[in-house]
């Protein structure tokens, strides 16, 4: 029986595809077989990941990776990455998961998969506890500080009532200084900036009033890993139900998870 070169080539490609698909589909089995979960984590993005004074990695993402490895009953291998190389590390197989303050968008979704959301990342209006603000209309007659031209400035401008005063500053440091000094008691910025203030100056501990733009963090996985994805999602769901993820948020972001967090992830 004779076979053309094209037929043989097609058969070879099909075999490679099947083998590759099988390997990816059993990534969870590989992790358990080797007893190690390799996780790419940030090294210079506090409070999600940074090197502490003890020269060990600390942060929300490190705690999340530790939680997953513990629940999967395997050892954890942390792989420090940057924003630029975290997805290549995943695609090359050097990491099983990426837990690195990773947001989800259509471009990324074409090359990797995402778990359920595990951590909040959002722009919002924050301020001192004594000010009762829960929605944009509550800003009527109040002054809000924001960095001129930033995304939060654009979002705030869309929703603020006409009687609100938006006080724009030229850079983030000036905006933060205005809040820390009491020049403004409300500020529009990101929740990570607010967490930083909470660590630096507890006397001006900011409370979340309401979100302006939501972009939570997800665990990144290579495509075609249904078993591993299902396991990660199960553990995230359990962590949300038993309060583990809320404790992480309170530890690193100084606030509990937002209401209804994770329901639409």
Short mmCIF file of C-alpha atoms in Angstrom, two decimals:
data_model
loop_
_atom_site.label_atom_id
_atom_site.label_comp_id
_atom_site.label_asym_id
_atom_site.label_seq_id
_atom_site.Cartn_x
_atom_site.Cartn_y
_atom_site.Cartn_z
CA UNK A 1 0.00 0.00 0.00
CA UNK A 2 1.43 3.36 -1.01
CA UNK A 3 1.06 6.60 0.92
CA UNK A 4 1.73 10.05 -0.43
CA UNK A 5 4.06 12.41 1.39
CA UNK A 6 1.08 14.67 2.09
CA UNK A 7 -0.86 11.80 3.70
CA UNK A 8 2.09 10.86 5.90
CA UNK A 9 2.62 14.49 6.89
CA UNK A 10 -1.04 14.89 7.83
CA UNK A 11 -0.87 11.73 9.90
CA UNK A 12 2.23 12.93 11.71
CA UNK A 13 0.69 16.30 12.49
CA UNK A 14 -2.46 14.61 13.80
CA UNK A 15 -0.38 12.36 16.04
CA UNK A 16 1.58 15.33 17.39
CA UNK A 17 -1.65 17.20 18.07
CA UNK A 18 -3.14 14.23 19.91
CA UNK A 19 -0.02 13.71 22.01
CA UNK A 20 0.18 17.41 22.85
CA UNK A 21 -3.50 17.55 23.74
CA UNK A 22 -3.11 14.49 25.97
CA UNK A 23 -0.11 15.99 27.73
CA UNK A 24 -1.86 19.28 28.44
CA UNK A 25 -5.07 17.57 29.51
CA UNK A 26 -3.10 15.64 32.14
CA UNK A 27 -1.12 18.56 33.55
CA UNK A 28 -2.86 18.08 36.89
CA UNK A 29 -1.73 14.44 36.92
CA UNK A 30 1.81 15.57 36.14
CA UNK A 31 1.76 17.99 39.09
CA UNK A 32 0.63 15.23 41.46
CA UNK A 33 3.07 12.72 39.97
CA UNK A 34 6.04 15.04 40.51
CA UNK A 35 4.64 16.46 43.74
CA UNK A 36 5.44 20.04 42.74
CA UNK A 37 3.34 23.02 41.66
CA UNK A 38 5.36 25.60 39.71
CA UNK A 39 3.86 29.07 40.00
CA UNK A 40 5.03 32.29 38.35
CA UNK A 41 4.68 35.19 40.81
CA UNK A 42 5.56 38.91 40.83
CA UNK A 43 8.73 40.09 42.55
CA UNK A 44 8.38 43.89 42.41
CA UNK A 45 4.66 44.64 42.67
CA UNK A 46 3.60 45.03 46.31
CA UNK A 47 1.30 44.11 47.91
CA UNK A 48 0.84 41.26 45.40
CA UNK A 49 4.46 40.18 45.37
CA UNK A 50 7.81 41.57 46.50
CA UNK A 51 10.97 40.54 48.34
CA UNK A 52 10.84 41.20 52.07
CA UNK A 53 13.64 42.23 54.44
CA UNK A 54 14.25 38.51 55.02
CA UNK A 55 14.95 38.19 51.28
CA UNK A 56 11.93 35.92 50.86
CA UNK A 57 8.93 36.58 48.61
CA UNK A 58 5.85 38.03 50.30
CA UNK A 59 2.45 39.18 49.09
CA UNK A 60 -1.10 38.37 48.15
CA UNK A 61 -0.08 36.27 45.14
CA UNK A 62 2.50 34.32 47.14
CA UNK A 63 -0.15 33.50 49.75
CA UNK A 64 -2.54 32.46 46.98
CA UNK A 65 0.07 30.15 45.44
CA UNK A 66 0.82 28.70 48.88
CA UNK A 67 -2.89 28.06 49.47
CA UNK A 68 -3.33 26.19 46.16
CA UNK A 69 -0.24 24.03 46.68
CA UNK A 70 -1.29 23.17 50.23
CA UNK A 71 -4.81 22.17 49.15
CA UNK A 72 -3.38 20.10 46.29
CA UNK A 73 -0.98 18.40 48.75
CA UNK A 74 2.13 19.20 46.72
CA UNK A 75 5.27 21.26 47.23
CA UNK A 76 5.36 24.82 45.90
CA UNK A 77 8.05 26.17 43.60
CA UNK A 78 7.85 29.93 43.19
CA UNK A 79 9.19 31.38 39.95
CA UNK A 80 9.77 35.18 40.06
CA UNK A 81 8.61 36.86 36.84
CA UNK A 82 7.98 40.29 35.39
CA UNK A 83 4.83 41.50 33.64
CA UNK A 84 6.57 40.96 30.29
CA UNK A 85 7.66 37.34 30.75
CA UNK A 86 4.93 35.84 32.95
CA UNK A 87 2.82 34.54 30.03
CA UNK A 88 5.84 33.22 28.04
CA UNK A 89 6.90 31.27 31.16
CA UNK A 90 3.45 29.68 31.23
CA UNK A 91 3.34 28.87 27.51
CA UNK A 92 6.83 27.35 27.57
CA UNK A 93 5.92 25.03 30.44
CA UNK A 94 8.36 26.57 32.90
CA UNK A 95 5.36 27.44 35.08
CA UNK A 96 2.16 25.48 35.66
CA UNK A 97 0.22 28.58 36.73
CA UNK A 98 0.65 32.35 36.65
CA UNK A 99 -0.48 34.11 39.81
CA UNK A 100 0.80 37.60 39.15
CA UNK A 101 -1.98 40.22 39.45
CA UNK A 102 -3.10 39.06 36.01
CA UNK A 103 -6.11 40.78 34.46
CA UNK A 104 -8.31 39.20 31.82
CA UNK A 105 -8.84 40.63 28.34
CA UNK A 106 -9.75 39.33 24.87
CA UNK A 107 -6.19 39.41 23.57
CA UNK A 108 -4.83 37.31 26.44
CA UNK A 109 -7.82 34.94 26.29
CA UNK A 110 -6.72 33.90 22.80
CA UNK A 111 -3.49 32.38 24.11
CA UNK A 112 -4.18 31.36 27.73
CA UNK A 113 -7.08 30.35 29.97
CA UNK A 114 -8.22 32.02 33.17
CA UNK A 115 -9.54 30.77 36.48
CA UNK A 116 -12.27 32.42 38.50
CA UNK A 117 -11.24 35.76 40.01
CA UNK A 118 -9.27 35.44 43.25
CA UNK A 119 -8.35 39.03 44.15
CA UNK A 120 -9.90 42.48 43.66
CA UNK A 121 -8.19 45.03 41.46
CA UNK A 122 -10.20 48.15 40.76
CA UNK A 123 -10.34 51.90 40.47
CA UNK A 124 -12.70 53.56 42.89
CA UNK A 125 -13.55 56.41 45.18
CA UNK A 126 -11.98 56.09 48.63
CA UNK A 127 -11.99 58.29 51.68
CA UNK A 128 -12.07 58.73 55.43
CA UNK A 129 -14.57 56.59 57.29
CA UNK A 130 -16.63 59.51 58.60
CA UNK A 131 -17.79 60.54 55.11
CA UNK A 132 -20.93 58.66 54.07
CA UNK A 133 -20.58 57.98 50.36
CA UNK A 134 -21.78 54.78 48.70
CA UNK A 135 -22.67 55.88 45.15
CA UNK A 136 -21.84 58.65 42.66
CA UNK A 137 -24.86 60.81 43.58
CA UNK A 138 -23.54 60.99 47.17
CA UNK A 139 -20.63 63.07 45.87
CA UNK A 140 -22.96 66.07 45.46
CA UNK A 141 -21.43 69.09 47.17
CA UNK A 142 -18.23 67.20 48.03
CA UNK A 143 -14.63 67.58 46.86
CA UNK A 144 -12.75 64.64 45.36
CA UNK A 145 -9.04 64.56 44.55
CA UNK A 146 -7.77 62.82 41.44
CA UNK A 147 -4.72 62.76 39.17
CA UNK A 148 -5.34 64.84 36.07
CA UNK A 149 -5.92 62.80 32.91
CA UNK A 150 -5.66 59.41 34.60
CA UNK A 151 -8.24 56.69 33.87
CA UNK A 152 -9.84 57.33 37.23
CA UNK A 153 -10.20 61.02 36.31
CA UNK A 154 -12.07 60.08 33.14
CA UNK A 155 -14.29 57.58 34.96
CA UNK A 156 -15.04 59.98 37.82
CA UNK A 157 -15.91 62.80 35.44
CA UNK A 158 -18.51 60.56 33.79
CA UNK A 159 -20.42 59.83 37.00
CA UNK A 160 -19.87 62.77 39.35
CA UNK A 161 -22.91 65.05 39.85
CA UNK A 162 -22.62 68.70 38.68
CA UNK A 163 -22.31 70.03 42.23
CA UNK A 164 -19.29 67.85 43.02
CA UNK A 165 -15.87 69.52 42.94
CA UNK A 166 -13.19 67.45 41.20
CA UNK A 167 -9.82 68.74 42.37
CA UNK A 168 -7.20 67.61 39.85
CA UNK A 169 -3.52 67.25 40.70
CA UNK A 170 -0.65 66.91 38.27
CA UNK A 171 0.73 63.53 39.39
CA UNK A 172 -0.05 60.61 41.67
CA UNK A 173 2.34 61.65 44.42
CA UNK A 174 0.73 65.09 44.66
CA UNK A 175 -2.73 63.53 44.73
CA UNK A 176 -1.73 61.20 47.55
CA UNK A 177 -0.06 64.00 49.47
CA UNK A 178 -3.28 66.00 49.25
CA UNK A 179 -5.18 63.11 50.82
CA UNK A 180 -2.57 62.35 53.48
CA UNK A 181 -2.39 65.99 54.53
CA UNK A 182 -6.17 66.33 54.75
CA UNK A 183 -6.40 68.76 51.86
CA UNK A 184 -9.01 66.37 50.43
CA UNK A 185 -10.88 63.63 52.28
CA UNK A 186 -12.06 61.77 49.20
CA UNK A 187 -9.83 60.49 46.42
CA UNK A 188 -10.30 58.57 43.17
CA UNK A 189 -7.52 56.06 42.55
CA UNK A 190 -6.72 52.33 42.54
CA UNK A 191 -7.23 49.96 45.46
CA UNK A 192 -3.52 49.12 45.50
CA UNK A 193 -2.67 52.77 46.11
CA UNK A 194 -5.12 52.79 48.97
CA UNK A 195 -3.54 49.66 50.41
CA UNK A 196 -0.17 51.40 50.28
CA UNK A 197 -1.58 54.35 52.23
CA UNK A 198 -3.03 51.96 54.80
CA UNK A 199 0.44 50.50 55.36
CA UNK A 200 2.22 53.86 55.47
CA UNK A 201 -0.25 56.02 57.40
CA UNK A 202 -2.91 54.09 59.37
CA UNK A 203 -4.25 57.37 60.77
CA UNK A 204 -5.55 58.21 57.29
CA UNK A 205 -6.81 54.69 56.63
CA UNK A 206 -9.03 55.00 53.53
CA UNK A 207 -12.31 53.15 53.11
CA UNK A 208 -13.74 52.04 49.78
CA UNK A 209 -16.80 54.12 48.93
CA UNK A 210 -17.69 52.67 45.52
CA UNK A 211 -15.88 51.26 42.46
CA UNK A 212 -15.34 53.16 39.22
CA UNK A 213 -13.79 50.44 37.06
CA UNK A 214 -13.36 46.79 37.95
CA UNK A 215 -10.54 44.52 36.70
CA UNK A 216 -10.00 41.64 39.16
CA UNK A 217 -7.05 39.27 39.16
CA UNK A 218 -7.17 35.72 37.76
CA UNK A 219 -4.92 32.69 37.77
CA UNK A 220 -3.50 32.10 34.30
CA UNK A 221 -3.33 28.59 32.81
CA UNK A 222 -2.16 27.20 29.49
CA UNK A 223 -4.91 26.24 27.05
CA UNK A 224 -6.41 22.72 27.06
CA UNK A 225 -5.90 21.97 30.74
CA UNK A 226 -9.50 21.26 31.82
CA UNK A 227 -8.62 19.15 34.86
CA UNK A 228 -6.17 21.68 36.27
CA UNK A 229 -8.55 24.56 35.56
CA UNK A 230 -11.41 22.75 37.29
CA UNK A 231 -9.21 22.05 40.32
CA UNK A 232 -8.04 25.66 40.62
CA UNK A 233 -11.61 26.96 40.25
CA UNK A 234 -12.83 24.52 42.89
CA UNK A 235 -10.18 25.68 45.36
CA UNK A 236 -10.93 29.34 44.66
CA UNK A 237 -14.63 28.73 45.26
CA UNK A 238 -13.84 26.92 48.51
CA UNK A 239 -11.53 29.74 49.57
CA UNK A 240 -14.28 32.28 48.97
CA UNK A 241 -16.81 30.27 50.96
CA UNK A 242 -14.61 29.51 53.96
CA UNK A 243 -13.15 33.01 54.24
CA UNK A 244 -9.56 32.18 53.25
CA UNK A 245 -9.51 34.69 50.39
CA UNK A 246 -11.19 37.35 52.52
CA UNK A 247 -8.38 36.98 55.07
CA UNK A 248 -5.80 37.42 52.29
CA UNK A 249 -7.54 40.61 51.15
CA UNK A 250 -7.68 41.97 54.69
CA UNK A 251 -4.01 41.11 55.24
CA UNK A 252 -2.61 42.64 52.07
CA UNK A 253 -5.23 45.16 50.88
CA UNK A 254 -6.47 46.13 54.37
CA UNK A 255 -10.09 45.53 53.36
CA UNK A 256 -12.36 42.50 52.97
CA UNK A 257 -13.33 41.36 49.51
CA UNK A 258 -15.98 43.56 47.85
CA UNK A 259 -19.61 42.49 48.14
CA UNK A 260 -20.58 39.80 45.60
CA UNK A 261 -16.93 39.32 44.63
CA UNK A 262 -16.39 36.44 42.23
CA UNK A 263 -20.04 35.92 41.32
CA UNK A 264 -19.55 37.13 37.74
CA UNK A 265 -16.01 35.90 37.14
#
